[in-house]
Amino acid sequence: MNKAINFLSKPYVEALLNRFLTYVKVDTQSNRHIETTPTTAGQWDLARKLERELRELGVSSVELDDKCYLIAHIPPSPGKKNAPCIGLMAHMDTASDVSGSGVQPRVIEHYDGKAVRLSEQYVLDPAEFSDLADHVDDTIIVTDGSTLLGADDKAGVAEIMTAIAWFMEHPELEHGPIDIYFTPDEETGKGMDNFPLQKAKAIACYTLDGGKAPEVEAECFNASSVKAEFFGKVIHIGAARGKLANAVAMAASFIEMLPRSESPEATDGWYGYYCPIEVSGNLDYAWTDVYLRDFSSTRMEERIAALKVFANAVEAQFPQGKVKLTVTTQYLNMKQKLDAHPEVLEKLGRAIKTTGYEPVMKPIRGGTDGSRLTEMGIPTPNLFTGGYNYHSRTEWASLSEMSLAVETVINLVLIWAE
Ligand SMILES: [Zn+2]
């Protein structure tokens, strides 16, 4: 019988921190405007590094494919050949919202609970970010105010690597087969497009891509991206009266119709939104990408229908112009498929409780590679990593919560082998 762990010893905590500090310094920012996979070359650097480290840990089945997906299989303990295979997944890229180049992480031991000046312009202040107040005396990792930190999702990567190191160094603990999936380009929304599903053996998987401990995310948005294209009618603007259809003005009119009360900045919890994320154009042609998010698929249909009404309204305002909408589904709410496999969350809940905490269920206002993997048939909820303020210069991470994530993963693997 395996004994559960609720304490990660100091050498592992130190190794976890060192891994994290090393990984965040590799610039793996992805780029949603590039069509190749991976979208940026820096992701190869981290993938090759992880491939090497896994081999050094003694994992023999490691494969980095031609699209930068790193897949590793860890065989079961001798007595556990029939135990189910469990997957652990994290993404290697960082968001494009803020620079991820030249990340200079700063480690603050025994955090005193006061505001931390990151740079001339940026301060990490508990008055603004109340979670900091819960971390007095913890070790926290912050930025120098010029880049993001990259805890999203290198905290997840470092935690999985540390849990694997732990299993490789504790062969007496019996576990079933473990799959590791490190993926590129999650932040572009296309991270799973080339996922080598045929190589995945897991019957259930867990992404380490959440935030605060001990949160578990088993429900996410339905997500669609709508490209709205505006075809104007151009004529010399000195002789344009009654003839010109200005594509720039058409795009502006369309964006103005999106309800501001249903924007990301006006909603939280279970409310969905419309968000124009980019716009570009000239007199002749303009376009905008609008992200639609909703937990309910019916409401998602209604949002798409609303955009069609807005497009018609723009055409009515600009009789010479045309509007074209192209709808792309990005990912779907994973709740339904997870409900069909209750043991996946039940075992995760038990793993967290073993560490001494009660799991907190929270909806994800976004998606993860796990929501896509769930659609592909492998139920994959999302687990906390101990990172905060993702996609920003004030991003920070808690070492105690990162350690807790490692303990949770170790317990989870042990529970699945019972
Ligand atoms: Zn992430």
Coordinates of C-alpha atoms and ligand atoms in Angstrom, one line a residue:
M1 CA 0.0 0.0 0.0
N2 CA 1.4 3.4 -1.0
K3 CA 1.7 6.1 1.6
A4 CA 0.3 9.5 0.6
I5 CA 2.6 12.5 0.9
N6 CA 1.7 15.8 2.4
F7 CA 5.2 17.3 2.6
L8 CA 7.7 17.9 -0.2
S9 CA 11.2 17.8 1.2
K10 CA 13.6 20.7 0.8
P11 CA 15.8 19.3 -2.0
Y12 CA 12.7 18.9 -4.1
V13 CA 11.4 22.4 -3.3
E14 CA 14.8 23.8 -4.2
A15 CA 14.9 21.8 -7.5
L16 CA 11.4 22.9 -8.3
L17 CA 12.4 26.6 -7.8
N18 CA 15.5 26.1 -9.9
R19 CA 13.7 24.4 -12.7
F20 CA 11.1 27.2 -12.7
L21 CA 13.8 30.0 -12.8
T22 CA 15.6 28.2 -15.6
Y23 CA 12.4 27.7 -17.8
V24 CA 11.1 31.3 -17.4
K25 CA 14.4 32.6 -18.8
V26 CA 13.8 30.8 -22.1
D27 CA 11.8 33.1 -24.4
T28 CA 8.9 30.9 -25.6
Q29 CA 6.3 33.6 -26.5
S30 CA 4.0 32.3 -29.1
N31 CA 2.4 34.4 -32.0
R32 CA -1.1 33.9 -33.1
H33 CA -0.5 35.5 -36.5
I34 CA 2.0 32.8 -37.5
E35 CA 0.5 29.7 -39.1
T36 CA 3.4 27.2 -38.6
T37 CA 3.6 25.0 -35.5
P38 CA 5.3 25.9 -33.4
T39 CA 4.7 29.6 -34.1
T40 CA 8.0 30.7 -32.7
A41 CA 11.5 29.1 -32.6
G42 CA 12.1 29.8 -28.9
Q43 CA 9.7 27.0 -28.0
W44 CA 12.1 24.5 -29.5
D45 CA 14.8 25.6 -27.1
L46 CA 12.6 24.8 -24.1
A47 CA 11.2 21.5 -25.6
R48 CA 14.8 20.2 -26.3
K49 CA 15.8 21.2 -22.8
L50 CA 12.9 19.3 -21.3
E51 CA 13.6 16.3 -23.6
R52 CA 17.2 16.2 -22.3
E53 CA 16.2 16.6 -18.6
L54 CA 13.6 13.8 -18.9
R55 CA 16.3 11.5 -20.3
E56 CA 18.7 12.6 -17.5
L57 CA 16.0 11.7 -14.9
G58 CA 15.9 8.2 -16.4
V59 CA 12.8 8.4 -18.5
S60 CA 13.6 6.3 -21.6
S61 CA 10.5 6.8 -23.8
V62 CA 10.7 10.5 -24.7
E63 CA 9.8 11.8 -28.2
L64 CA 9.9 15.4 -29.5
D65 CA 7.9 15.4 -32.7
D66 CA 8.4 17.7 -35.8
K67 CA 5.7 20.1 -34.5
C68 CA 7.3 20.5 -31.1
Y69 CA 5.0 18.3 -29.0
L70 CA 7.0 16.5 -26.3
I71 CA 5.5 13.2 -25.3
A72 CA 7.0 10.9 -22.6
H73 CA 5.8 7.6 -21.3
I74 CA 6.8 6.3 -17.9
P75 CA 6.2 2.6 -17.5
P76 CA 4.3 1.3 -14.5
S77 CA 5.8 -0.2 -11.4
P78 CA 6.2 -4.0 -11.8
G79 CA 3.1 -4.8 -9.8
K80 CA 0.9 -2.2 -11.5
K81 CA 0.9 -3.2 -15.1
N82 CA -2.9 -3.2 -15.2
A83 CA -3.3 0.2 -13.6
P84 CA -4.8 2.9 -15.9
C85 CA -2.5 5.3 -17.7
I86 CA -2.7 8.9 -16.4
G87 CA -1.6 12.0 -18.4
L88 CA 0.0 15.2 -17.0
M89 CA 0.0 18.2 -19.4
A90 CA 1.4 21.7 -19.5
H91 CA 2.1 24.2 -22.2
M92 CA 5.6 25.5 -23.0
D93 CA 4.7 28.9 -24.6
T94 CA 3.8 32.2 -23.0
A95 CA 1.2 34.8 -23.9
S96 CA 1.8 37.5 -26.5
D97 CA 0.1 40.2 -24.5
V98 CA 3.3 41.3 -22.7
S99 CA 6.9 40.6 -23.7
G100 CA 8.4 37.3 -22.7
S101 CA 11.9 38.2 -23.8
G102 CA 14.7 38.6 -21.3
V103 CA 12.6 37.6 -18.2
Q104 CA 14.6 38.4 -15.0
P105 CA 12.8 36.6 -12.2
R106 CA 13.4 37.8 -8.7
V107 CA 13.0 35.5 -5.7
I108 CA 11.8 37.1 -2.5
E109 CA 12.2 34.8 0.5
H110 CA 10.2 35.4 3.6
Y111 CA 7.9 37.9 1.8
D112 CA 7.0 40.6 4.4
G113 CA 3.5 41.4 3.1
K114 CA 4.4 44.9 1.9
A115 CA 4.2 46.4 -1.6
V116 CA 7.0 45.2 -3.9
R117 CA 8.4 47.7 -6.3
L118 CA 9.1 45.9 -9.6
S119 CA 10.4 48.8 -11.6
E120 CA 9.9 52.6 -11.9
Q121 CA 6.4 52.1 -13.3
Y122 CA 5.2 48.8 -11.7
V123 CA 4.4 47.9 -8.1
L124 CA 3.0 44.6 -6.8
D125 CA 0.8 45.9 -4.1
P126 CA -1.3 43.8 -1.7
A127 CA -3.8 46.7 -1.7
E128 CA -4.4 46.0 -5.3
F129 CA -3.7 42.2 -5.4
S130 CA -5.2 40.9 -2.2
D131 CA -4.0 37.3 -2.6
L132 CA -0.4 38.6 -1.8
A133 CA -1.6 39.1 1.8
D134 CA -2.0 35.4 2.2
H135 CA 1.7 34.8 1.4
V136 CA 3.5 36.5 4.2
D137 CA 6.7 34.5 4.9
D138 CA 6.2 32.5 1.7
T139 CA 8.8 32.6 -1.0
I140 CA 7.4 34.5 -4.0
I141 CA 8.8 35.0 -7.5
V142 CA 8.2 38.3 -9.3
T143 CA 9.3 40.1 -12.5
D144 CA 11.4 43.2 -13.0
G145 CA 8.4 45.0 -14.3
S146 CA 9.5 44.8 -18.0
T147 CA 8.1 41.4 -19.0
L148 CA 5.6 38.8 -17.9
L149 CA 7.0 36.1 -15.5
G150 CA 5.8 33.0 -17.5
A151 CA 4.4 31.1 -14.5
D152 CA 1.6 30.5 -17.1
D153 CA 2.6 27.8 -17.7
K154 CA 6.2 27.2 -16.7
A155 CA 5.1 26.7 -13.1
G156 CA 3.0 23.8 -14.5
V157 CA 6.0 22.5 -16.5
A158 CA 8.3 22.7 -13.5
E159 CA 5.8 21.0 -11.2
I160 CA 5.3 18.0 -13.6
M161 CA 9.1 17.7 -14.0
T162 CA 9.6 17.7 -10.2
A163 CA 6.8 15.1 -9.7
I164 CA 8.4 12.9 -12.3
A165 CA 11.9 13.3 -10.7
W166 CA 10.3 12.3 -7.4
F167 CA 8.8 9.1 -8.9
M168 CA 12.1 8.2 -10.6
E169 CA 13.9 8.6 -7.3
H170 CA 11.3 6.7 -5.3
P171 CA 11.0 3.4 -7.2
E172 CA 9.5 1.8 -4.1
L173 CA 6.3 3.7 -4.6
E174 CA 4.0 1.9 -6.9
H175 CA 2.4 3.8 -9.7
G176 CA 0.6 2.9 -13.0
P177 CA 1.8 4.1 -16.4
I178 CA 2.2 7.9 -16.7
D179 CA 2.1 10.0 -19.9
I180 CA 3.6 13.5 -20.0
Y181 CA 2.5 16.0 -22.7
F182 CA 4.3 19.3 -23.1
T183 CA 2.6 21.3 -25.8
P184 CA 3.5 24.4 -27.9
D185 CA 1.3 27.4 -28.8
E186 CA -1.5 27.0 -26.2
E187 CA -1.9 30.8 -26.0
T188 CA -2.7 31.1 -29.7
G189 CA -5.7 28.9 -29.2
K190 CA -4.2 26.4 -31.7
G191 CA -2.1 24.4 -29.3
M192 CA -3.9 21.1 -29.8
D193 CA -4.4 21.3 -33.6
N194 CA -1.4 19.0 -34.2
F195 CA -1.5 17.1 -31.0
P196 CA -0.3 13.5 -31.7
L197 CA -3.4 11.9 -30.2
Q198 CA -2.4 8.4 -31.5
K199 CA 0.7 8.5 -29.2
A200 CA -1.4 9.4 -26.1
K201 CA -2.2 6.4 -23.9
A202 CA -3.8 8.2 -21.0
I203 CA -7.5 7.4 -20.1
A204 CA -7.6 10.6 -18.1
C205 CA -5.3 13.6 -18.0
Y206 CA -4.7 16.7 -15.9
T207 CA -3.5 20.1 -17.1
L208 CA -1.4 22.1 -14.6
D209 CA -2.4 25.4 -16.0
G210 CA -4.6 27.1 -13.3
G211 CA -3.8 29.7 -10.7
K212 CA -4.4 29.9 -7.0
A213 CA -4.3 26.8 -4.8
P214 CA -6.3 24.6 -4.3
E215 CA -8.4 25.5 -7.2
V216 CA -9.7 22.9 -9.7
E217 CA -11.3 24.0 -13.0
A218 CA -13.6 21.5 -14.6
E219 CA -15.8 23.9 -16.6
C220 CA -14.6 26.3 -19.2
F221 CA -16.1 28.7 -21.7
N222 CA -17.4 27.7 -25.1
A223 CA -15.2 29.9 -27.3
S224 CA -15.7 31.2 -30.9
S225 CA -13.7 33.6 -32.9
V226 CA -15.5 35.7 -35.5
K227 CA -13.7 37.4 -38.3
A228 CA -15.8 40.3 -39.6
E229 CA -14.6 41.7 -42.9
F230 CA -15.8 45.0 -44.3
F231 CA -15.8 45.6 -48.0
G232 CA -16.1 49.3 -48.8
K233 CA -16.7 51.2 -52.0
V234 CA -13.9 53.6 -52.8
I235 CA -14.1 56.8 -54.8
H236 CA -12.0 60.0 -54.6
I237 CA -12.9 61.3 -51.2
G238 CA -13.3 64.8 -52.7
A239 CA -16.2 63.6 -54.8
A240 CA -17.5 60.9 -52.4
R241 CA -20.8 62.4 -51.3
G242 CA -23.5 59.7 -51.4
K243 CA -21.1 57.3 -53.1
L244 CA -18.3 56.2 -50.7
A245 CA -18.7 53.3 -48.4
N246 CA -15.8 53.7 -46.0
A247 CA -14.7 50.3 -44.7
V248 CA -12.9 52.0 -41.6
A249 CA -16.2 53.6 -40.6
M250 CA -18.1 50.3 -41.2
A251 CA -15.7 48.5 -38.9
A252 CA -16.0 51.2 -36.3
S253 CA -19.8 51.1 -36.4
F254 CA -19.8 47.3 -36.0
I255 CA -17.5 47.4 -33.0
E256 CA -19.6 50.2 -31.5
M257 CA -22.6 47.9 -31.5
L258 CA -20.9 45.2 -29.3
P259 CA -22.6 45.6 -25.9
R260 CA -20.1 47.2 -23.5
S261 CA -22.0 45.6 -20.6
E262 CA -21.0 42.2 -22.0
S263 CA -17.3 42.9 -22.4
P264 CA -14.5 41.1 -20.5
E265 CA -13.9 44.2 -18.4
A266 CA -17.6 44.3 -17.4
T267 CA -18.1 40.6 -16.6
D268 CA -16.8 37.9 -14.3
G269 CA -17.9 34.5 -12.8
W270 CA -20.5 32.8 -15.1
Y271 CA -21.1 35.7 -17.5
G272 CA -19.9 35.5 -21.1
Y273 CA -18.8 38.3 -23.3
Y274 CA -18.0 39.8 -26.7
C275 CA -14.4 41.1 -27.1
P276 CA -13.0 42.8 -30.3
I277 CA -9.3 41.8 -30.0
E278 CA -7.9 43.4 -33.1
V279 CA -8.9 45.7 -35.9
S280 CA -7.1 46.9 -39.1
G281 CA -8.1 48.4 -42.4
N282 CA -8.4 51.2 -44.9
L283 CA -11.1 52.9 -47.0
D284 CA -11.5 49.9 -49.2
Y285 CA -11.2 47.0 -46.8
A286 CA -11.2 46.5 -43.0
W287 CA -11.4 43.6 -40.6
T288 CA -11.8 42.9 -37.0
D289 CA -11.6 39.7 -34.9
V290 CA -14.2 39.3 -32.2
Y291 CA -13.8 36.7 -29.5
L292 CA -17.1 35.3 -28.2
R293 CA -17.2 33.5 -24.8
D294 CA -20.0 31.8 -23.0
F295 CA -20.5 28.8 -20.6
S296 CA -23.8 28.0 -22.3
S297 CA -23.8 26.7 -25.8
T298 CA -27.3 28.2 -26.4
R299 CA -26.0 31.6 -25.4
M300 CA -23.1 31.1 -27.7
E301 CA -25.5 30.6 -30.6
E302 CA -27.3 33.7 -29.6
R303 CA -24.1 35.7 -29.5
I304 CA -23.2 34.6 -33.1
A305 CA -26.8 35.4 -34.2
A306 CA -26.4 38.9 -32.6
L307 CA -23.2 39.5 -34.6
K308 CA -25.1 38.7 -37.8
V309 CA -27.8 41.2 -36.8
F310 CA -25.0 43.8 -36.3
A311 CA -23.5 43.0 -39.7
N312 CA -26.9 43.5 -41.3
A313 CA -27.3 46.8 -39.5
V314 CA -23.9 48.0 -40.8
E315 CA -24.9 47.1 -44.3
A316 CA -28.1 49.1 -43.9
Q317 CA -26.0 52.1 -42.8
F318 CA -23.6 51.7 -45.7
P319 CA -25.7 50.7 -48.7
Q320 CA -22.6 50.4 -51.0
G321 CA -20.7 48.2 -48.5
K322 CA -20.7 44.6 -47.7
V323 CA -19.9 42.7 -44.5
K324 CA -18.8 39.1 -44.3
L325 CA -18.6 37.0 -41.1
T326 CA -16.6 33.9 -40.7
V327 CA -17.1 31.9 -37.4
T328 CA -14.5 29.6 -36.1
T329 CA -15.1 27.4 -33.0
Q330 CA -12.0 27.5 -30.8
Y331 CA -12.9 25.2 -27.9
L332 CA -16.0 23.9 -26.1
N333 CA -17.0 23.7 -22.4
M334 CA -15.6 20.4 -21.1
K335 CA -18.2 20.0 -18.3
Q336 CA -20.5 17.6 -20.1
K337 CA -17.7 15.2 -21.0
L338 CA -16.2 15.4 -17.5
D339 CA -19.6 14.7 -15.9
A340 CA -19.5 11.4 -17.8
H341 CA -16.3 10.3 -16.0
P342 CA -16.8 11.4 -12.4
E343 CA -13.9 9.4 -11.1
V344 CA -11.5 11.8 -12.8
L345 CA -12.5 14.7 -10.5
E346 CA -13.2 12.5 -7.6
K347 CA -9.6 11.2 -7.5
L348 CA -8.2 14.7 -7.9
G349 CA -10.4 15.9 -5.0
R350 CA -9.0 13.1 -2.9
A351 CA -5.4 14.0 -3.9
I352 CA -5.9 17.6 -2.8
K353 CA -7.5 16.6 0.5
T354 CA -4.5 14.3 1.2
T355 CA -2.3 17.4 1.2
G356 CA -4.6 18.9 3.9
Y357 CA -6.8 21.2 1.7
E358 CA -10.3 21.3 0.4
P359 CA -10.5 21.6 -3.4
V360 CA -12.2 24.8 -4.6
M361 CA -14.1 24.4 -7.9
K362 CA -14.0 27.3 -10.2
P363 CA -15.1 28.0 -13.8
I364 CA -12.3 28.9 -16.2
R365 CA -12.9 32.1 -18.0
G366 CA -10.8 30.8 -20.9
G367 CA -9.8 27.5 -22.2
T368 CA -6.9 25.2 -21.8
D369 CA -5.4 22.5 -23.9
G370 CA -7.3 20.3 -21.5
S371 CA -10.6 21.5 -22.9
R372 CA -9.5 20.5 -26.4
L373 CA -8.1 17.2 -25.2
T374 CA -11.4 16.5 -23.4
E375 CA -13.2 17.1 -26.7
M376 CA -10.8 14.6 -28.3
G377 CA -11.9 11.9 -25.8
I378 CA -9.5 12.2 -22.9
P379 CA -11.2 13.8 -19.9
T380 CA -8.8 16.6 -18.7
P381 CA -9.6 19.0 -15.9
N382 CA -7.3 21.8 -14.9
L383 CA -5.3 22.1 -11.6
F384 CA -3.8 25.1 -9.9
T385 CA -0.1 25.9 -10.3
G386 CA 0.3 28.6 -7.7
G387 CA 0.8 31.4 -10.3
Y388 CA -1.1 34.8 -10.2
N389 CA -1.8 37.8 -12.4
Y390 CA -1.1 35.9 -15.6
H391 CA -0.3 37.7 -18.9
S392 CA 1.0 40.7 -17.1
R393 CA 4.1 42.5 -15.8
T394 CA 2.8 42.0 -12.3
E395 CA 2.6 38.2 -12.7
W396 CA 4.0 36.3 -9.6
A397 CA 4.1 32.8 -8.2
S398 CA 4.1 31.3 -4.8
L399 CA 6.7 28.6 -4.1
S400 CA 4.6 27.0 -1.3
E401 CA 1.6 26.6 -3.7
M402 CA 3.9 25.3 -6.4
S403 CA 5.1 22.7 -4.0
L404 CA 1.5 21.9 -3.1
A405 CA 0.8 21.3 -6.8
V406 CA 3.7 18.8 -6.9
E407 CA 2.4 17.0 -3.8
T408 CA -1.1 16.9 -5.3
V409 CA 0.2 15.4 -8.6
I410 CA 2.2 12.7 -6.7
N411 CA -0.8 11.8 -4.6
L412 CA -3.0 11.7 -7.7
V413 CA -0.8 9.3 -9.4
L414 CA -0.6 7.1 -6.3
I415 CA -4.4 7.2 -6.0
W416 CA -4.9 6.1 -9.6
A417 CA -2.7 3.1 -8.9
E418 CA -4.8 1.8 -6.0
Ligands
ZN1 ZN -1.8 28.8 -19.5

